[in-house]
Amino acid sequence: MRYDQARWADDDAYEPLLVEKREAAVSPGDSEDAPLPDDLTRDSLSLPALAEPELARHYTRLSQETYGVTSGPFPLGSCTMKYNPPLLEDVAADPSAAVHPDRPVETIQGTLEVMATLQDWLGRIGGMDAVTLQPPAGAAGEYTGLLIAKAYHEDHGNDRDEVIIPDSAHGTNFASAAMAGFDVVELPSAEDGRVDMDALEAAVGDSTAALMLTNPNTLGLFERDIEAIAEIVHDAGGLLYYDGANLNALLGRARPGDMGFDVMHYNVHKTFATPHGGGGPGAGPVGVVSDLAPYLPEPHVRETADSDYELYEPERTVGKVHGFHGNWLVLLKAYAYIRRLGDAGLSDASAKAVLNANYLAEQIDLEIPYGPFHHEFVASAGDRDAIDVAKHMLDFGVHPPTTKWPELVSEALMTEPTEVESKETLDQLAAAFEAASAADAADLDDAPRRTTARRIDQVEAARNPRLSWHAFDGPE
Amino acid sequence: MTDTGRGSPYAPHTAAETRSMLDAVGVDDEEALFDVPNSIRFDGQFGIDARSESATRREARRTLARNDDLVSFLGRGHYAHEIPSVVADLASRSEFLTSYTQYQPEVAQGFLQALFEYQSMLVELTGLEIANCSMHDRATALGEAATLATRVRETAGSTVLVPDLVREEQRAVLENYARGGDLSIATVPTDDGTVDIDALEGIIDEEVVMVYAENPTVRGTIEEGLETIGDLAAAHDALFCLGSDPVALALLEEPASVGADVVVGDAGTLGLGQAYGMGHGLFATREDFLRQVPGRLVGASTDQSGRRAYTLTLQTREQHIRRERATSNICTNQAWVALRTAMHVAWLGPDGLLELAEDCVRNARELAARVDEIDGLHAPVHDRHHFREFVVATDQPADAIRDRLAKEGFAVHAVDEHRLQLCVTDANEHATDRLVAALREVA
């Protein structure tokens, strides 16, 4: 497929950079017109000044230099880059959704009804008894879940300061556990890529606060022994935490609550198609079993006897993880998405996501060392550098997979096509894999060629950090 | 499929394609692909009915219509300014909306440049050398600032000082960041709406790792002793963290000039509007702390052909590389809101932003003067300069007035038994005449 991405910066003429449009405004200081005395105000302010048509062109050009899900396939493993239906934007743009967080509850019953409904639906989807919508992202959900685990153990007089995490887990698991004040115990994977049961037996004990797990795991493998894993952790007095990053692979087929998980987070921007927005906003609601419900963050939404909704403080609340009520507009989009799909749509989304991953893997002539997998697979670029292969894939108009992770596979290409790609697109993707991995060394070194920028010098960026346009003001 | 109840409307597979794909994989049906033991198999019955697109939209609107249609005069950390139509339009371009974190910078130059420009604008507004490109919200940014302070401060210590006027919700989030990091939070008293400098001088000691102040404060008052606070913090080797927002920063004292080491706040004050508290954390700091900064940073570099290019940089600080030794767990955050903020700032330009900020002072002053003329009301309560909002004293129960105003179509905040708070911006100034008339009736 022929592909050329837009590039607007010329070699020597116009560069669409706001830095070139900077002008200074000078504070009127202590002139007669000044609203404040001189000593409480700044002297000057230098910012871009553009007429609206210039602004429109600037950002339109920047958008053309950006690859999104509507540009083409985006099989970034573990990120679940689904098509984001414009319906969700339409719903979130309703003026009635734009309310202030300090509004009295009796004046925002619509907002609270949406929240209560979403809490209920997420609970049913995850098999959880109670759900908070407050965490503003998946990692914030992890942190919230771990604060809940910590409070639960403290309440029960347990001195437990360790969280066990498989070596293949998302990096956020480790960071969240450390932030919550836990020591991390890393669990090596077994040869089949799943939890090593002997290693788990050896790792759990009186200090175990929780085991964090995603299922399917980051290799796309279902942890078949999940019930035994749950038993081991529970017998040791620990809690089981479910990282919802891979929930798209299980909708309607299995529920974390039924598997024995006590607490979980949902990545609504993954599973429920709310746009990733170039890196957020997302939302990371947390579900818990009934024993943990008293520890949820406050305020929590619930329905009253007369079909109204109220905010309350759960009895043993861990406090707050967001200044207000979380990323409300994202939650509203997730509500619209779940309603649109319903039972059949949600189950079908998983079915097609898993079919797509398996079909694509079948078309690719690279080693895929583990299986059977669900929604994503990790191929190995073999003796090629996975980053080179990925860069060359860009030349074919597709976004490459996640590279070099998880480390269990050498030169990993972690691929998650999701349910929104057609057979035809998957064939194109497979062709891009084929062409990129078969290219000669010179072509790989030179890739990408058809993108806005050629290969970027990452070492230079880190060694000589230039983080604002002031870096351009002096001699480069 | 466009109908409901049969499958995902966003999966493009025809029945024939599904069949041929299953054949290629070598299974009879999709269920055979799920490697899930029968003991935990779920039957797919959540009890959630599907709806057509139009029915989904109608139902959501009908539900949201239960919200009362009130003109809000609420503030206290969540502000609405009018969003230019062009900002909403450009930000909705699907390449921006539907992309993800820029892990392949060669095809994400547009978004990376926009974030680089956002960082640059925050550098201009704060006077500090570096800004990251977004965090969740103001409260979590404050929590991150506190953990940064423990990492960069050389001597031992574990106390963070915050004014007693900080929103209790923000303080609660800070407490949760402190819990994991063994920090303790202590309170600095305020005097008539701003930090009591004498009291701070009495409290601050070598145990303090960070002093937090806000400008403007949650009561809308403008701090007059920022430089002294900065000097006191520096004298005790503590960081000085200032809370603000991009509009206030355009007019009020430049944080760097009063000794601020970190600026946190809600950048979504520009570009986002009212969103039930959803925001976007502003975080700027000194270059000295570069390798300890939480969150994403975009840097300029060059590409293979020697052209300027942008990329995420210094990722060795981040969780996907450093895992439990990362500076923060922040991964997905609020990049799209940062984009909107940058667009809004660029649309206003320096003169427009300054004018908007000056109006925040003038509008609050004028509305306070008009409210003060009403029998039974006194405003502003605090003998300070104000930004956007101010406190009103009333003889009557404040919550009764608040409730009666809600019936007249206005949302205002009751601070306590006999005090109300009003916030005025370009988004609600058109309704100040009606608010004053209503206050005259109910106060």
Coordinates of C-alpha atoms in Angstrom, one line a residue, chain A residues 5 7 9 11 15-18 22-23 25-28 33 35-37 39-42 45-49 52 55-56 58-60 62-63 65-70 74 76 79 81 84-85 87 89-91 94 96 98-103 106-115 121 124-125 136-137 139 143 147 167 171-172 174-176 178-181 184 186 194 222 224 226-227 249 252-255 258-259 269 275-282 307-309 318 320-329 335-336 338-345 347-348 350-352 354-356 358-359 362 372 374 391 394 399-400 419-423 426 445-446 448 451-458 460-462 465-470 472 476, chain B residues 2-13 17-18 20-22 24-25 30-31 33-37 39-53 56-57 59-61 63-70 72 74-78 86 90 93-111 113-114 116-117 119-121 123-126 129-130 136-137 139-140 144 167 169 172-173 176-177 179-181 222-224 249-254 272 274-279 290-291 296-305 307-314 319-320 323-324 326 328-329 331-337 339 342-343 345-347 349-351 353-354 358 361-362 365 385 402-403 406 411 413:
Chain A
Q5 CA 2.2 11.1 5.8
R7 CA 4.8 17.0 6.4
A9 CA 7.7 22.1 7.9
D11 CA 13.5 23.2 4.8
E15 CA 7.8 26.2 10.0
P16 CA 4.4 25.8 11.6
L17 CA 5.7 26.5 15.1
L18 CA 4.0 28.9 17.5
R22 CA 5.4 35.1 19.9
E23 CA 4.6 38.6 21.1
A25 CA 1.9 41.8 26.4
V26 CA 2.9 44.3 29.0
S27 CA 1.0 44.5 32.2
P28 CA -0.4 48.0 32.7
D33 CA -6.5 51.4 34.5
P35 CA -6.9 46.3 38.3
L36 CA -4.2 45.5 40.9
P37 CA -1.2 47.3 42.5
D39 CA 3.7 44.7 43.4
L40 CA 1.0 42.0 43.0
T41 CA 1.4 41.6 39.2
R42 CA 4.0 40.3 36.8
L45 CA 4.0 38.0 29.3
S46 CA 5.2 36.5 26.1
L47 CA 2.9 34.1 24.2
P48 CA 1.9 33.3 20.6
A49 CA -0.4 35.7 19.0
E52 CA -8.0 32.7 14.2
L55 CA -4.6 29.1 14.4
A56 CA -7.0 26.9 12.5
H58 CA -1.7 25.5 12.5
Y59 CA -3.6 22.8 14.4
T60 CA -5.1 21.3 11.2
L62 CA -0.5 19.3 13.3
S63 CA -3.5 16.9 13.2
E65 CA 1.0 15.0 11.1
T66 CA -0.6 12.7 13.7
Y67 CA -1.6 9.1 13.2
G68 CA -4.8 8.0 15.0
V69 CA -7.2 5.1 14.9
T70 CA -9.2 6.8 12.2
F74 CA -3.2 0.7 15.5
L76 CA -0.4 -1.4 19.8
C79 CA -3.3 -0.5 24.7
M81 CA -6.7 0.9 20.4
N84 CA -13.9 5.5 19.0
P85 CA -17.4 6.1 17.9
L87 CA -21.6 8.9 19.1
E89 CA -18.5 12.6 21.7
D90 CA -22.0 13.6 20.8
V91 CA -23.3 12.4 24.1
D94 CA -24.6 17.6 25.8
S96 CA -26.5 19.3 30.5
A98 CA -21.3 20.4 31.9
V99 CA -21.9 20.8 35.6
H100 CA -19.8 22.1 38.4
P101 CA -18.6 19.5 41.0
D102 CA -19.9 21.6 43.9
R103 CA -23.5 21.6 42.6
E106 CA -30.5 17.5 44.1
T107 CA -29.6 19.6 41.1
I108 CA -27.5 17.0 39.3
Q109 CA -29.6 13.9 39.5
G110 CA -29.0 13.2 35.8
T111 CA -25.2 13.1 36.3
L112 CA -25.5 10.9 39.4
E113 CA -28.0 8.6 37.6
V114 CA -25.4 8.0 34.8
M115 CA -22.7 7.4 37.4
W121 CA -23.0 -2.1 34.7
R124 CA -22.0 -6.8 36.4
I125 CA -19.3 -6.9 33.7
P136 CA -8.8 9.1 36.6
A137 CA -6.7 6.4 34.8
A139 CA -2.6 3.3 37.1
Y143 CA -3.1 2.8 43.3
L147 CA -4.8 1.7 49.1
D167 CA 7.7 -10.2 35.7
G171 CA 5.2 -1.3 34.7
T172 CA 2.5 0.7 36.4
F174 CA 5.3 -2.0 40.2
A175 CA 5.2 1.8 40.4
S176 CA 1.7 1.9 42.0
A178 CA 5.8 1.3 45.5
M179 CA 3.8 4.5 45.7
A180 CA 1.4 2.9 48.1
G181 CA 4.3 2.0 50.3
V184 CA 7.5 -5.5 45.4
E186 CA 8.7 -10.1 41.5
R194 CA 2.0 -18.3 32.8
F222 CA -5.2 -17.1 29.9
R224 CA -5.9 -21.4 33.3
I226 CA -6.5 -18.9 38.2
E227 CA -8.7 -20.7 40.7
A249 CA -10.4 -10.4 25.7
G252 CA -19.0 -12.1 28.4
R253 CA -16.8 -15.2 28.6
A254 CA -15.4 -14.9 32.2
R255 CA -15.5 -12.3 35.0
D258 CA -15.9 -15.3 39.3
M259 CA -12.2 -16.1 39.0
H269 CA -10.4 4.0 27.4
P275 CA -10.7 8.0 22.9
H276 CA -7.2 7.8 24.2
G277 CA -6.7 11.5 23.2
G278 CA -3.0 11.3 22.5
G279 CA -2.4 9.9 26.0
G280 CA -5.5 10.7 28.0
P281 CA -7.9 11.4 29.5
G282 CA -8.8 7.9 30.4
S307 CA -35.1 6.6 42.8
D308 CA -33.1 9.6 43.6
Y309 CA -29.3 9.5 43.9
V318 CA -9.6 5.3 52.0
K320 CA -9.8 10.4 47.9
V321 CA -7.7 9.8 44.8
H322 CA -8.9 12.7 42.6
G323 CA -9.7 16.2 43.6
F324 CA -13.3 15.9 42.5
H325 CA -15.2 13.0 41.0
G326 CA -12.8 11.6 38.4
N327 CA -12.9 12.1 34.7
W328 CA -16.6 12.5 34.3
L329 CA -16.8 13.2 30.6
Y335 CA -21.8 4.7 29.7
A336 CA -22.9 5.5 26.1
I338 CA -21.8 0.0 27.0
R339 CA -25.5 1.0 26.4
R340 CA -25.0 1.0 22.6
L341 CA -23.5 -2.5 22.6
G342 CA -25.4 -4.3 25.4
D343 CA -24.9 -8.0 26.2
A344 CA -24.6 -9.2 22.7
G345 CA -22.4 -6.4 21.5
S347 CA -19.6 -10.4 23.9
D348 CA -19.2 -10.1 20.2
S350 CA -14.4 -10.0 22.6
A351 CA -15.2 -12.7 20.1
K352 CA -14.0 -10.6 17.2
V354 CA -9.8 -12.8 19.8
L355 CA -10.6 -14.0 16.2
N356 CA -8.7 -11.0 14.7
N358 CA -5.6 -15.4 15.9
Y359 CA -6.2 -14.7 12.3
E362 CA -1.9 -17.1 11.3
P372 CA -2.9 -20.4 22.7
H374 CA -6.5 -14.5 23.2
K391 CA 9.9 1.7 12.0
L394 CA 5.3 2.8 9.4
H399 CA 1.0 1.7 13.2
P400 CA 3.4 -0.9 14.4
E419 CA -12.3 -6.2 17.0
V420 CA -12.6 -3.1 14.8
E421 CA -10.2 -4.2 12.0
S422 CA -11.6 -6.0 8.9
K423 CA -10.2 -9.1 7.3
L426 CA -5.6 -7.5 8.8
D445 CA 18.4 1.3 8.9
D446 CA 16.8 4.0 6.7
P448 CA 10.9 5.2 8.1
T451 CA 6.4 9.6 7.6
T452 CA 6.4 13.2 8.8
A453 CA 9.8 12.7 10.5
R454 CA 12.5 10.3 9.7
R455 CA 14.1 8.2 12.4
I456 CA 14.5 10.4 15.5
D457 CA 17.6 10.7 17.6
Q458 CA 16.4 9.6 21.0
E460 CA 20.3 13.3 21.6
A461 CA 16.9 14.2 23.0
A462 CA 17.8 12.7 26.4
P465 CA 17.1 18.0 26.8
R466 CA 15.3 20.8 24.9
L467 CA 11.9 21.0 26.5
S468 CA 10.5 24.4 25.5
W469 CA 10.9 26.8 22.7
H470 CA 13.5 28.7 24.8
F472 CA 15.6 27.5 20.2
E476 CA 21.5 25.6 18.6
Chain B
T2 CA -25.9 -1.4 12.2
D3 CA -28.8 -3.1 14.0
T4 CA -28.7 -3.8 17.7
G5 CA -28.7 -7.0 19.7
R6 CA -26.7 -9.0 17.2
G7 CA -23.2 -8.0 17.8
S8 CA -20.7 -5.2 18.1
P9 CA -21.8 -2.4 15.6
Y10 CA -18.1 -1.5 15.3
A11 CA -16.8 -4.9 14.2
P12 CA -16.7 -4.9 10.4
H13 CA -16.9 -8.6 9.8
E17 CA -15.5 -13.2 6.4
T18 CA -15.9 -14.5 9.9
S20 CA -13.2 -17.7 6.3
M21 CA -11.2 -16.4 9.1
L22 CA -12.3 -19.2 11.4
A24 CA -7.9 -20.0 8.3
V25 CA -7.3 -20.4 12.1
E30 CA -15.1 -18.2 18.1
E31 CA -15.9 -19.9 21.4
L33 CA -10.6 -19.7 20.8
F34 CA -11.3 -18.9 24.5
D35 CA -9.0 -20.8 26.6
V36 CA -11.2 -20.5 29.7
P37 CA -12.0 -23.4 32.1
S39 CA -15.7 -23.8 36.0
I40 CA -15.4 -20.1 35.5
R41 CA -17.1 -19.7 32.1
F42 CA -19.7 -16.9 32.0
D43 CA -22.8 -17.0 29.9
G44 CA -22.6 -13.4 28.6
Q45 CA -25.8 -12.3 30.3
F46 CA -25.1 -9.0 32.0
G47 CA -28.7 -7.9 31.7
I48 CA -27.7 -4.8 29.7
D49 CA -29.9 -4.2 26.7
A50 CA -28.4 -2.8 23.5
R51 CA -29.8 0.3 21.9
S52 CA -29.6 1.8 18.5
E53 CA -27.3 4.8 18.1
T56 CA -28.6 5.6 23.0
R57 CA -28.3 9.3 22.3
E59 CA -31.6 8.0 26.5
A60 CA -28.4 9.7 27.6
R61 CA -29.9 13.2 26.9
T63 CA -31.1 11.1 31.7
L64 CA -28.9 14.2 31.8
A65 CA -31.9 16.4 31.4
R66 CA -32.6 15.5 35.1
N67 CA -29.9 18.0 35.9
D68 CA -31.4 21.3 36.7
D69 CA -30.5 24.1 34.3
L70 CA -28.7 26.5 36.6
S72 CA -23.3 28.4 38.1
L74 CA -19.4 28.2 41.7
G75 CA -15.6 28.1 41.6
R76 CA -13.2 27.0 44.4
G77 CA -10.8 25.3 42.1
H78 CA -13.0 24.3 39.2
V86 CA -12.5 27.0 16.9
L90 CA -9.9 21.7 16.1
R93 CA -10.2 16.4 14.8
S94 CA -10.1 12.6 15.0
E95 CA -6.3 12.3 14.5
F96 CA -5.9 14.1 17.9
L97 CA -8.8 12.4 19.6
T98 CA -8.1 8.8 18.5
S99 CA -4.3 8.6 18.8
Y100 CA -2.4 7.3 21.8
T101 CA 0.7 8.1 23.7
Q102 CA 3.4 8.9 21.1
Y103 CA 5.4 5.7 21.3
Q104 CA 6.2 6.0 17.5
P105 CA 7.2 9.7 17.3
E106 CA 7.8 9.7 13.5
V107 CA 4.0 9.4 12.9
A108 CA 3.0 11.6 15.9
Q109 CA 4.9 14.8 15.2
G110 CA 1.8 16.9 15.2
F111 CA 0.6 15.9 18.6
Q113 CA 4.7 19.5 18.7
A114 CA 1.4 20.6 20.2
F116 CA 5.9 20.8 23.2
E117 CA 4.2 24.1 22.6
Q119 CA 5.1 22.9 27.8
S120 CA 6.6 26.1 26.4
M121 CA 3.5 28.2 27.2
V123 CA 7.2 27.8 31.0
E124 CA 6.3 31.3 29.9
L125 CA 3.5 31.6 32.4
T126 CA 5.3 30.2 35.4
E129 CA 12.4 26.2 33.2
I130 CA 10.4 23.0 32.7
H136 CA -4.6 14.1 36.2
D137 CA -5.7 17.1 38.1
A139 CA -4.9 17.6 43.6
T140 CA -2.8 14.7 42.3
E144 CA 3.3 14.4 43.1
R167 CA -10.0 22.4 49.7
E169 CA -10.7 17.2 48.9
A172 CA -7.4 14.2 51.2
V173 CA -5.7 13.4 48.0
N176 CA -3.1 9.5 50.2
Y177 CA 0.1 10.4 48.4
R179 CA 0.6 7.6 53.2
G180 CA 2.7 5.7 50.8
G181 CA 5.7 8.0 51.1
I222 CA -4.7 37.2 46.2
E223 CA -1.7 36.4 48.3
E224 CA 0.4 39.4 49.2
L249 CA -0.7 33.2 36.1
A250 CA -1.1 35.7 33.2
L251 CA -1.6 38.6 35.6
L252 CA -0.4 37.7 39.1
E253 CA 3.2 37.6 40.3
E254 CA 5.3 35.3 38.3
L272 CA -12.1 22.4 29.0
Q274 CA -17.2 22.7 33.3
A275 CA -16.8 19.0 33.4
Y276 CA -18.0 17.9 36.9
G277 CA -14.4 18.4 38.2
M278 CA -12.5 16.7 35.4
G279 CA -9.4 18.8 34.8
L290 CA 14.5 17.4 35.7
R291 CA 15.3 13.8 36.3
R296 CA 5.6 12.7 30.4
L297 CA 8.1 15.2 28.8
V298 CA 8.3 16.1 25.1
G299 CA 11.7 17.2 23.9
A300 CA 13.1 18.5 20.6
S301 CA 15.7 16.5 18.7
T302 CA 16.6 15.9 15.1
D303 CA 15.7 13.2 12.7
Q304 CA 17.9 11.2 10.3
S305 CA 17.7 14.0 7.7
R307 CA 15.4 18.3 10.6
R308 CA 13.9 19.3 13.9
A309 CA 11.7 16.6 15.4
Y310 CA 9.9 16.0 18.6
T311 CA 9.8 12.9 20.8
L312 CA 8.9 11.8 24.3
T313 CA 12.1 12.0 26.3
L314 CA 13.8 11.1 29.6
Q319 CA 7.2 3.4 35.1
H320 CA 7.4 1.4 31.9
R323 CA 9.0 0.2 37.3
E324 CA 9.0 0.4 41.1
A326 CA 9.9 5.3 38.7
S328 CA 5.5 8.3 39.5
N329 CA 3.0 5.7 38.3
C331 CA 0.9 6.7 32.4
T332 CA -2.3 7.6 30.6
N333 CA -3.1 11.2 31.8
Q334 CA -4.8 14.2 30.2
A335 CA -2.9 14.9 27.0
W336 CA -5.9 15.9 25.0
V337 CA -6.9 18.4 27.6
L339 CA -3.9 20.2 23.7
A342 CA -2.6 25.2 24.5
M343 CA -5.2 26.0 21.8
V345 CA -4.0 30.1 25.2
A346 CA -2.9 30.5 21.6
W347 CA -6.3 31.7 20.6
G349 CA -2.7 35.4 22.7
P350 CA -0.8 37.4 25.3
D351 CA -3.1 40.4 25.2
L353 CA -5.1 36.2 28.2
L354 CA -4.0 39.2 30.2
E358 CA -7.8 41.5 34.5
V361 CA -10.2 40.9 39.1
R362 CA -12.6 43.6 37.9
R365 CA -14.7 43.6 42.5
H385 CA -7.8 41.8 46.4
R402 CA -28.3 29.0 48.4
D403 CA -31.4 26.7 48.2
A406 CA -31.2 27.3 43.2
A411 CA -25.9 27.7 41.8
H413 CA -21.6 27.9 47.3

